[in-house]
Short mmCIF file of C-alpha atoms in Angstrom, two decimals:
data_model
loop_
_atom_site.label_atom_id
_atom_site.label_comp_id
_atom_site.label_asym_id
_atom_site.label_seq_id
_atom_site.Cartn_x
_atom_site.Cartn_y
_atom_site.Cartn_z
CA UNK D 178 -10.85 18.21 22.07
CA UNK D 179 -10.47 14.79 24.52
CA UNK D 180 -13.82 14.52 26.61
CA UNK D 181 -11.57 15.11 29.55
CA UNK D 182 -10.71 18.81 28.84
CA UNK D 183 -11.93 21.70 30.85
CA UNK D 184 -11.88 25.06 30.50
CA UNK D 185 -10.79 27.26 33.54
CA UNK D 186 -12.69 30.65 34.29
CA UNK D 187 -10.23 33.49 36.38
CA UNK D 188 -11.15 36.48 37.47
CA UNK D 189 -9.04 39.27 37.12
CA UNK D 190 -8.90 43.11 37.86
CA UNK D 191 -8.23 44.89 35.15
CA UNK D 192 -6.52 48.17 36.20
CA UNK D 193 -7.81 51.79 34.87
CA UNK D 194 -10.93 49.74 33.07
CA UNK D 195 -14.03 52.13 32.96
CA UNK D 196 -17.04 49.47 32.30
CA UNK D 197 -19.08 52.57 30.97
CA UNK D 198 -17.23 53.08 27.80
CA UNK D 199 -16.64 49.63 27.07
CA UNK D 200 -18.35 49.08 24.17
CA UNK D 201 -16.84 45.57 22.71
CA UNK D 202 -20.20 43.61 23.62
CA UNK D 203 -18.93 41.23 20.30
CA UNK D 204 -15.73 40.67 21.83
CA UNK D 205 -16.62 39.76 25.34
CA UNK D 206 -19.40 39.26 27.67
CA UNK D 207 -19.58 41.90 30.92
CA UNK D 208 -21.65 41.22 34.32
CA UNK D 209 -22.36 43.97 36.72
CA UNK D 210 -22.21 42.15 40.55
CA UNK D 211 -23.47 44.06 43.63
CA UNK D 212 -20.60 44.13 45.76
CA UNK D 213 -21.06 43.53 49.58
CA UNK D 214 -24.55 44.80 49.53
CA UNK D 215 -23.58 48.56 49.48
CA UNK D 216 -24.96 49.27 46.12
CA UNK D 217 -21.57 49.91 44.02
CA UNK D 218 -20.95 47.44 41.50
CA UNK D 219 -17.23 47.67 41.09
CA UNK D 220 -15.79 44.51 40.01
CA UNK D 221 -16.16 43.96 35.52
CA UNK D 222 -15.97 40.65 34.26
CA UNK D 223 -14.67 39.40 31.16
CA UNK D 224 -15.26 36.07 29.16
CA UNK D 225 -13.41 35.27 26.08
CA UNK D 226 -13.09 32.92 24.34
CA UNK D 227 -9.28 32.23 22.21
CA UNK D 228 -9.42 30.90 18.79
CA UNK D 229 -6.52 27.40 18.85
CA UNK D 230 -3.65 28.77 16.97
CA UNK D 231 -3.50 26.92 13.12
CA UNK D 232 -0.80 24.33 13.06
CA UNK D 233 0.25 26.17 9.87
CA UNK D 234 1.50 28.92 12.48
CA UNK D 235 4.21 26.64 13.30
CA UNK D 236 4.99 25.17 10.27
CA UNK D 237 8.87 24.97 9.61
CA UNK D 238 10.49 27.87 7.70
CA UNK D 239 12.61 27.68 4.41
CA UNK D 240 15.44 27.75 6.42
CA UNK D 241 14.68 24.93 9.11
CA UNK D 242 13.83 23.07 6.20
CA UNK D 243 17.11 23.22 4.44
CA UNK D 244 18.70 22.65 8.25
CA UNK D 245 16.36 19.63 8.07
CA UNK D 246 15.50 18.16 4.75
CA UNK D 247 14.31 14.66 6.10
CA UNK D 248 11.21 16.77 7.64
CA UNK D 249 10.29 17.50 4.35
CA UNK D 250 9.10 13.85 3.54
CA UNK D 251 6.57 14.48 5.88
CA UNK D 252 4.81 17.25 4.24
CA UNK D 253 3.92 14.66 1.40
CA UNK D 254 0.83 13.15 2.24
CA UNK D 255 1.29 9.85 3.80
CA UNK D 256 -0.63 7.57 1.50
CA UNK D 257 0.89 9.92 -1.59
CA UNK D 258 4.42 9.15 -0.19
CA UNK D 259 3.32 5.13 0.10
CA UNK D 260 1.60 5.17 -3.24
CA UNK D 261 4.97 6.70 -4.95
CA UNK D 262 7.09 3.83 -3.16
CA UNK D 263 5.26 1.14 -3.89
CA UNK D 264 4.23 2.43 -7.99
CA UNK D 265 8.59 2.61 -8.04
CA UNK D 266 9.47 -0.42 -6.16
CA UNK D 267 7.00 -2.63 -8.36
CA UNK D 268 7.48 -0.98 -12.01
CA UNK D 269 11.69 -2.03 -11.26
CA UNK D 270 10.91 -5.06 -9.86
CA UNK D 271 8.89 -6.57 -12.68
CA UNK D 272 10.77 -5.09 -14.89
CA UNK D 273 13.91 -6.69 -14.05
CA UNK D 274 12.23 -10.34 -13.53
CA UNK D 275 9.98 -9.56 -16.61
CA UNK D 276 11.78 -12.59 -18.67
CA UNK D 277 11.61 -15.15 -15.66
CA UNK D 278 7.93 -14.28 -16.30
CA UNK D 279 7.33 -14.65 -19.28
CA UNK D 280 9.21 -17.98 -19.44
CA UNK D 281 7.10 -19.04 -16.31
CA UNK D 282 3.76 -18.36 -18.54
CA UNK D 283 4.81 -20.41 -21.44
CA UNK D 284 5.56 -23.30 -19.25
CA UNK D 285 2.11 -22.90 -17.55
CA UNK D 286 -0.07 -22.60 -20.72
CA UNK D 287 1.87 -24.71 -23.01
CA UNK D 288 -0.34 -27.89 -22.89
CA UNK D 289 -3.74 -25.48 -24.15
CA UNK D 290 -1.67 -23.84 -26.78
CA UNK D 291 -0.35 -27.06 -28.01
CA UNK D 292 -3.25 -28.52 -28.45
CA UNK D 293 -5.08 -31.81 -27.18
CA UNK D 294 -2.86 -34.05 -29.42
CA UNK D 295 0.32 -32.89 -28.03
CA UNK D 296 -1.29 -31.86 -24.06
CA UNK D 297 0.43 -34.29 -22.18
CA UNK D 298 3.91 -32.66 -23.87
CA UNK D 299 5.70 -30.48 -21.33
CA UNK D 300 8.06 -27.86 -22.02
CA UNK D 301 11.35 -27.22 -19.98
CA UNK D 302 12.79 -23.70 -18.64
CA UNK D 303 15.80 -24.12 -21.31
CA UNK D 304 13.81 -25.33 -23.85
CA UNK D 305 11.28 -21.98 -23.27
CA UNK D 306 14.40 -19.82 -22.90
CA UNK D 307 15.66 -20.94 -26.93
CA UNK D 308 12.21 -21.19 -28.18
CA UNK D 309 11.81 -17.40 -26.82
CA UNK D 310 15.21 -16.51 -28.50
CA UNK D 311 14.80 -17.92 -31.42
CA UNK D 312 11.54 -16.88 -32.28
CA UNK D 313 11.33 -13.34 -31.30
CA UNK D 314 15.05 -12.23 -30.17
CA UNK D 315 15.96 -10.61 -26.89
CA UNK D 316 12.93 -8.60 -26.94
CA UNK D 317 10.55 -11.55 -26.49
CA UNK D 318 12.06 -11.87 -23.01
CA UNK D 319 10.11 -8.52 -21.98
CA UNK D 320 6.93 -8.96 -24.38
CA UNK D 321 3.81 -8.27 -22.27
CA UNK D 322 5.61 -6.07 -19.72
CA UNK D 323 4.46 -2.76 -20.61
CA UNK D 324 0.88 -3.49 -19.47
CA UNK D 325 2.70 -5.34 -16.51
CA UNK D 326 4.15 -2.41 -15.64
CA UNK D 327 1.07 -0.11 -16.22
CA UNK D 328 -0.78 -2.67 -13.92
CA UNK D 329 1.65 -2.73 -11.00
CA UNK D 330 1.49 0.58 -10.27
CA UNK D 331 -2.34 1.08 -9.30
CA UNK D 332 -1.39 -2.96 -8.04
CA UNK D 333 0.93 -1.69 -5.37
CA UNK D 334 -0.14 0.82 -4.65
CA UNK D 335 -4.16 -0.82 -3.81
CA UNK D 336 -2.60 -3.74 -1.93
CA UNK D 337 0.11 -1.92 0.23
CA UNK D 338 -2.46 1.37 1.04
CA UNK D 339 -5.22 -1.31 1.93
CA UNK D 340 -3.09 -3.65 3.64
CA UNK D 341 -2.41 -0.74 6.11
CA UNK D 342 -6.45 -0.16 6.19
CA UNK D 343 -7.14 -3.49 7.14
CA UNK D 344 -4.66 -3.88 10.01
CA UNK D 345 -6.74 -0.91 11.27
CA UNK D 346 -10.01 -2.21 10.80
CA UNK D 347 -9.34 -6.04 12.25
CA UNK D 348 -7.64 -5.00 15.88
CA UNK D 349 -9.28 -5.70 18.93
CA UNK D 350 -10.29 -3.54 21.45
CA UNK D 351 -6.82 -4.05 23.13
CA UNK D 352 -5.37 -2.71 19.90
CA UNK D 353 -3.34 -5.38 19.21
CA UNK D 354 -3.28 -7.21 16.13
CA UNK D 355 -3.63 -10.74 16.02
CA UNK D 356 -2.79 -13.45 13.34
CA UNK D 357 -6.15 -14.22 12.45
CA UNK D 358 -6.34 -10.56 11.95
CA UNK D 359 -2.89 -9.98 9.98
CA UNK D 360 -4.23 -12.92 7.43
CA UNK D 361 -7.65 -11.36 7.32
CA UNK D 362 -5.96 -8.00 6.06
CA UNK D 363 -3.38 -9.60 3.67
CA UNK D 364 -6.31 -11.39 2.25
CA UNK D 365 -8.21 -8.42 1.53
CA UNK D 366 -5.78 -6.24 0.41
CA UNK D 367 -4.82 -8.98 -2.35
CA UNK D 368 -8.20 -9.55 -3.38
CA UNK D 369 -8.72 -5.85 -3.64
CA UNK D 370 -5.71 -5.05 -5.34
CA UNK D 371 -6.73 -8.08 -7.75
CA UNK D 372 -10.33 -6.96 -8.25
CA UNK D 373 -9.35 -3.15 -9.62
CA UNK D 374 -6.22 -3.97 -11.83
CA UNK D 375 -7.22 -7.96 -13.36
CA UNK D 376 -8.23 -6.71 -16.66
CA UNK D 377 -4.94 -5.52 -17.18
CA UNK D 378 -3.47 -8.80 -15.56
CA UNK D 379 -5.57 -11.08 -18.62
CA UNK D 380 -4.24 -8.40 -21.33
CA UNK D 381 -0.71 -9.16 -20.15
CA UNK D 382 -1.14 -12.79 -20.23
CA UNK D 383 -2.56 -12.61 -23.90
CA UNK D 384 0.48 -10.73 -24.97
CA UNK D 385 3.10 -12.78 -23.50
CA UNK D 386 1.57 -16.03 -24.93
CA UNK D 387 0.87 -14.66 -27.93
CA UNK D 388 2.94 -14.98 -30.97
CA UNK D 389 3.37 -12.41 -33.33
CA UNK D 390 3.52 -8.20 -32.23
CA UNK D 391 0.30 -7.23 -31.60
CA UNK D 392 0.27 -3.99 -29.15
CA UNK D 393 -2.11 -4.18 -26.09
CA UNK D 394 -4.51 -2.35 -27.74
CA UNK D 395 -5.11 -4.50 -30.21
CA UNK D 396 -5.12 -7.19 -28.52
CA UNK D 397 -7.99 -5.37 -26.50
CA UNK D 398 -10.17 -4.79 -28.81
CA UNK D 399 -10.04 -8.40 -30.47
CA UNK D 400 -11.38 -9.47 -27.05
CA UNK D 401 -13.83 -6.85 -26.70
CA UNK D 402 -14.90 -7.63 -29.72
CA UNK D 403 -14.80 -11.90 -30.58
CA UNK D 404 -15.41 -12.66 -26.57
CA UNK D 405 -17.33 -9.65 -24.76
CA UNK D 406 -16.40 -7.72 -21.57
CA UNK D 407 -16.26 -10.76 -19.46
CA UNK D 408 -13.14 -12.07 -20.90
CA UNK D 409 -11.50 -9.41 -19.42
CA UNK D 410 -12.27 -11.64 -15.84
CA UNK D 411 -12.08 -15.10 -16.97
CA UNK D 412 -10.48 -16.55 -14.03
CA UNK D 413 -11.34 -13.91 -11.48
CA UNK D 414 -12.80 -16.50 -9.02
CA UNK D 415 -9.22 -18.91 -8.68
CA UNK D 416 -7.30 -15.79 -9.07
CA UNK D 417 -8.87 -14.06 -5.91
CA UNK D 418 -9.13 -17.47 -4.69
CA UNK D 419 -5.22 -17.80 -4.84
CA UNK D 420 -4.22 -14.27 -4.31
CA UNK D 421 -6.09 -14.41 -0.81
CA UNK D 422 -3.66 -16.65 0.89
CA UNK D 423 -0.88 -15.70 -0.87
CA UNK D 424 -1.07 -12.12 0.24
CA UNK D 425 -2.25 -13.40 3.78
CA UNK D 426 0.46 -15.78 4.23
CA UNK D 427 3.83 -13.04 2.81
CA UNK D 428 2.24 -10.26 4.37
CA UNK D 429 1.92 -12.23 7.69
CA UNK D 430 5.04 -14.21 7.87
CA UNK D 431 7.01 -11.12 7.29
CA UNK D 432 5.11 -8.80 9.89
CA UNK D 433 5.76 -11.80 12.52
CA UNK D 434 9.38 -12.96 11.73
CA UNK D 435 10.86 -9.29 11.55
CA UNK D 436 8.65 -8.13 14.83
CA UNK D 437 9.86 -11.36 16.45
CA UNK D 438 13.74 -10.59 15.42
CA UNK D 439 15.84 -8.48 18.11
CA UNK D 440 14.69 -4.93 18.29
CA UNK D 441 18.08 -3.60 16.91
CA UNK D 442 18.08 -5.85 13.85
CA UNK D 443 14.26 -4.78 12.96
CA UNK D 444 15.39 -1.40 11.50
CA UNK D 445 17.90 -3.33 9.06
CA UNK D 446 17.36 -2.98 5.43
CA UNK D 447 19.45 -6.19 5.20
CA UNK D 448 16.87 -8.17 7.64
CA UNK D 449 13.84 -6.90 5.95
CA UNK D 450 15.18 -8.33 2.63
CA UNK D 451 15.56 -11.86 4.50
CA UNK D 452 12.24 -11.70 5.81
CA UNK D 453 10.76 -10.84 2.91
CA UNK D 454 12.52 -13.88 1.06
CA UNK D 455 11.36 -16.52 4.15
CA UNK D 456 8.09 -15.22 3.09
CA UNK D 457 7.90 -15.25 -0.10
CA UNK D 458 9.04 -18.63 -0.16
CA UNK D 459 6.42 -20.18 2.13
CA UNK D 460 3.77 -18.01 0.34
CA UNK D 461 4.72 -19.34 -3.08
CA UNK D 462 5.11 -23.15 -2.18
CA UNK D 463 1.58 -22.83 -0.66
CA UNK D 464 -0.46 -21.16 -3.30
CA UNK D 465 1.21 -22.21 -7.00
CA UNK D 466 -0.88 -24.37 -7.90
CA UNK D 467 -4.08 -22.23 -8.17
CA UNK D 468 -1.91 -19.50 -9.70
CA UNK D 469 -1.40 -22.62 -12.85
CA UNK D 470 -5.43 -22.82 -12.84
CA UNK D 471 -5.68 -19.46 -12.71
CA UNK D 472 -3.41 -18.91 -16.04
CA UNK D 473 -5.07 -21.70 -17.93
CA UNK D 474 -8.78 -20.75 -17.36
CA UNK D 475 -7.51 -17.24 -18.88
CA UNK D 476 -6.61 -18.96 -22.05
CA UNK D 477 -8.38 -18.86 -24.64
CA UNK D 478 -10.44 -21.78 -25.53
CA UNK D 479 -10.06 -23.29 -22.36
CA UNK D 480 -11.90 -26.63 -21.50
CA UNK D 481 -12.10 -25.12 -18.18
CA UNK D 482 -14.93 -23.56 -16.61
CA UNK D 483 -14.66 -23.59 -13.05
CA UNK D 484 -11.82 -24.47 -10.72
CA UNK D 485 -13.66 -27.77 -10.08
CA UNK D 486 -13.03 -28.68 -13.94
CA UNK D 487 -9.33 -27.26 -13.72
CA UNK D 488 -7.60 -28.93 -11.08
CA UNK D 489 -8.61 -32.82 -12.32
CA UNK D 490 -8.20 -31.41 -15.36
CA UNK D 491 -4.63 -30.75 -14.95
CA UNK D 492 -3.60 -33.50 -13.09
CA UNK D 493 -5.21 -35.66 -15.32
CA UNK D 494 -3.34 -34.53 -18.18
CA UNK D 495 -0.26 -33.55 -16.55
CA UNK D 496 0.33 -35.33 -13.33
CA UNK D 497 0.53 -33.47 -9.85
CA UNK D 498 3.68 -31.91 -11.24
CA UNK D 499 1.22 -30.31 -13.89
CA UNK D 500 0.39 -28.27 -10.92
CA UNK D 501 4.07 -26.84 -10.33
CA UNK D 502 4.42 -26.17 -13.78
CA UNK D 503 6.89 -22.82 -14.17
CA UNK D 504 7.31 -23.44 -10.31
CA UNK D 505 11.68 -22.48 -11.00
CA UNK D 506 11.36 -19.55 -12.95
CA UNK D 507 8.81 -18.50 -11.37
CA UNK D 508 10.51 -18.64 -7.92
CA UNK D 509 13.42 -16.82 -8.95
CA UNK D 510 10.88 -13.99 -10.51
CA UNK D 511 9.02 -13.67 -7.05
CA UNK D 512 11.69 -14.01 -4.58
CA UNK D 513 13.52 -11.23 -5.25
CA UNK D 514 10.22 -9.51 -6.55
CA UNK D 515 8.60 -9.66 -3.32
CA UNK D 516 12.33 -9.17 -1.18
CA UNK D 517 12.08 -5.58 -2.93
CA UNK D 518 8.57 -4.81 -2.70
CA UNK D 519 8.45 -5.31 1.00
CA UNK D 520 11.54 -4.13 1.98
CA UNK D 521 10.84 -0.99 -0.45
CA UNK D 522 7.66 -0.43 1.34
CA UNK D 523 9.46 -1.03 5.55
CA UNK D 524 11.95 1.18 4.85
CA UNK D 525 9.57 4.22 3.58
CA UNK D 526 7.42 3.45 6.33
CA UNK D 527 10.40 3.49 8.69
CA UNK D 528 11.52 7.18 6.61
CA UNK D 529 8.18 8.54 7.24
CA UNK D 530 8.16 8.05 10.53
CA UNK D 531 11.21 9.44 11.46
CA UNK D 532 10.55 12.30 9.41
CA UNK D 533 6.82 12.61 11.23
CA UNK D 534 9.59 12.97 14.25
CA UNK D 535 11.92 15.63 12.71
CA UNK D 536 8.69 17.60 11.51
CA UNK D 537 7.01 17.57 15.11
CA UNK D 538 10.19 18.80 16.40
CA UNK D 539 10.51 21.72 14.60
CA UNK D 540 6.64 22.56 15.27
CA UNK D 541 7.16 22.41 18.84
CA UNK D 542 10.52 24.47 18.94
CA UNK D 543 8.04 27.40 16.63
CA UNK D 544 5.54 26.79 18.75
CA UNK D 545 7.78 27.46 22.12
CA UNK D 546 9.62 30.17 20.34
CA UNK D 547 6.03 31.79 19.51
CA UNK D 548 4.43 31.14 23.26
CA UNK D 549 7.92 32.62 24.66
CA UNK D 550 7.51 35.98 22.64
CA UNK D 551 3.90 36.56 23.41
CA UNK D 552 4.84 35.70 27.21
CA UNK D 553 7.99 38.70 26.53
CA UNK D 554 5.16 40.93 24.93
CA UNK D 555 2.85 40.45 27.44
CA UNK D 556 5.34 41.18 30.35
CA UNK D 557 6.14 44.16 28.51
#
């Protein structure tokens, strides 16, 4: 109840009432008055107070459901309904750029796996697509996606609930949210999202650069057991580091660009996929290079401690374009990655909300329908 609510007190005859064989004292409360100071008390009052009616009592039949099916969508919890997307849109997403992946990762780590002798050698997308071919067959392409896939879906799920927490928690008293504030919660979310499912992101990495067919649990227990618990987060510090503005910058761009498009283009699917690529795109050309220092202090044997060590490191070795290593394939794996991620996640958003509509609809036609035949009844 709003502070500004009141309750209003009438008082009301009530016809053929005999006060002296009213014995409801539970039900209401009765004063006696002394009417115009002859001594009768004739006037019976009577307080009560009326339960609010349970929302259930005007929840949507069978049948206005099947007259309505969007308004079922909104009987799934919200966050259950955003968890589902997201799980889905990510598990298909890496899935089909799983090879552009892995190709990306062997042109990142290739100067620690070939050793110091051959470091400064660099190897090229083609040349990574044969060697993957040739080596291990069309399979290799997708080697190291099942505990990609396993990952994205707590992933997603994480970043795109907390995302939506954030934006809450950073408006200002106006509630309007600013850019500082839209980076603040993109940052966030991705380091959160990071912090619960990295483990799983080092596993991957070990199996995708990995040769022979080791399963993820055995390559989880060799690490457990030759490097301890904390190999499971070498890295962590670059890769929340990098995820930070990464998340800050897609998640931002594409809030901004499709609120600043014309209001009847905003509820496009087509525009949300072009947003989503305009961000991706800035987001990526921005934060690569500590994604490549990220990968390479997750190697094994790496000379590299901190990110201090890494980036000289690299660039010594390598050259600036050490830095942008993988930068192609890795492109065309996020691009379209992120496009359906986003877009995924606006239009179930979008779906929600208009079924939040359809549902409130139907609850205030029941709850009309209900107040009319009590009115009738009362009448009566």
């Amino acid at each position: 109840m709003s502070d500004n609510s009141r309750a209003t007190l009438r008082w009301r005859e009530i016809p053929g009432l005999d006060p002296n064989k009213s014995g409801g004292l539970h039900q209401c409360q009765k004063r006696w008055f002394a009417g115009n100071g002859d001594g009768r008390r004739p006037n019976f009052a009577c307080i009560s107070l009326v339960e609010k009616r349970e929302e259930k009592e005007f929840s949507p039949s069978f049948d206005q459901i099947m007259k309505h099916p969007l308004a079922m969508v909104a009987l799934v919890p919200k966050d259950a309904a955003l968890f589902a997307a997201g799980a889905v849109a990510g598990a298909a997403a890496k899935t089909v750029t799983a090879p552009l992946d892995r190709l990306k990762l062997l042109m990142q780590t290739h100067g620690i796996r070939a050793g110091q002798v051959a470091a400064k050698k660099s190897i090229g997308f083609v040349e990574a697509i044969t060697l993957i071919g040739k080596e291990e067959g069309l399979k290799g392409y997708w080697k190291g996606n099942l505990p990609q896939v396993i990952r994205i879906i707590p992933y997603s799920a994480v970043q795109l609930f907390a995302y939506e927490t954030y934006k809450k928690l950073f408006r200002g008293k106006d509630g309007e949210l600013s850019v500082i504030g839209r980076l603040a919660a993109g940052a966030c979310a991705g380091m959160t999202s990071t912090f619960v499912t990295y483990p799983l992101d080092v596993l991957r990495l070990r199996l995708a650069v990995e040769t022979g067919h080791r399963t993820m649990s055995q390559v989880a227990l060799t690490m457990l057991r030759e490097e301890g618990f904390a190999s499971f987060y070498n890295g962590l510090g670059p890769s929340l580091i990098g995820i930070a503005p990464y998340i800050a910058v897609n998640f931002c761009v594409f809030d901004l660009v499709k609120k600043a498009l014309p209001e009847k283009y905003q509820k496009r699917t087509e525009a949300s996929m072009a947003t989503a690529l305009v961000s991706a795109t800035v987001a990526t050309l921005m934060c690569y290079p500590l994604d490549t220092v990220r990968r390479q202090m997750q190697m094994k044997g790496t000379p590299y401690m901190t990110i201090l060590d890494a980036f000289p490191g690299i660039v010594a070795r390598d050259g600036l374009v050490g830095l942008y290593r993988g930068f192609i394939p890795n492109a065309l794996k996020t691009l379209p990655n992120s496009s359906i991620r986003l877009t995924t996640f606006d239009t179930v958003k979008r779906l929600i909300a208009a079924a939040e509509k359809e549902l409130q609809s139907i609850v205030e036609e029941n709850r009309k329908n209900l107040d009319h035949s009590a009115s009738d009844n009362g009448s009566g």
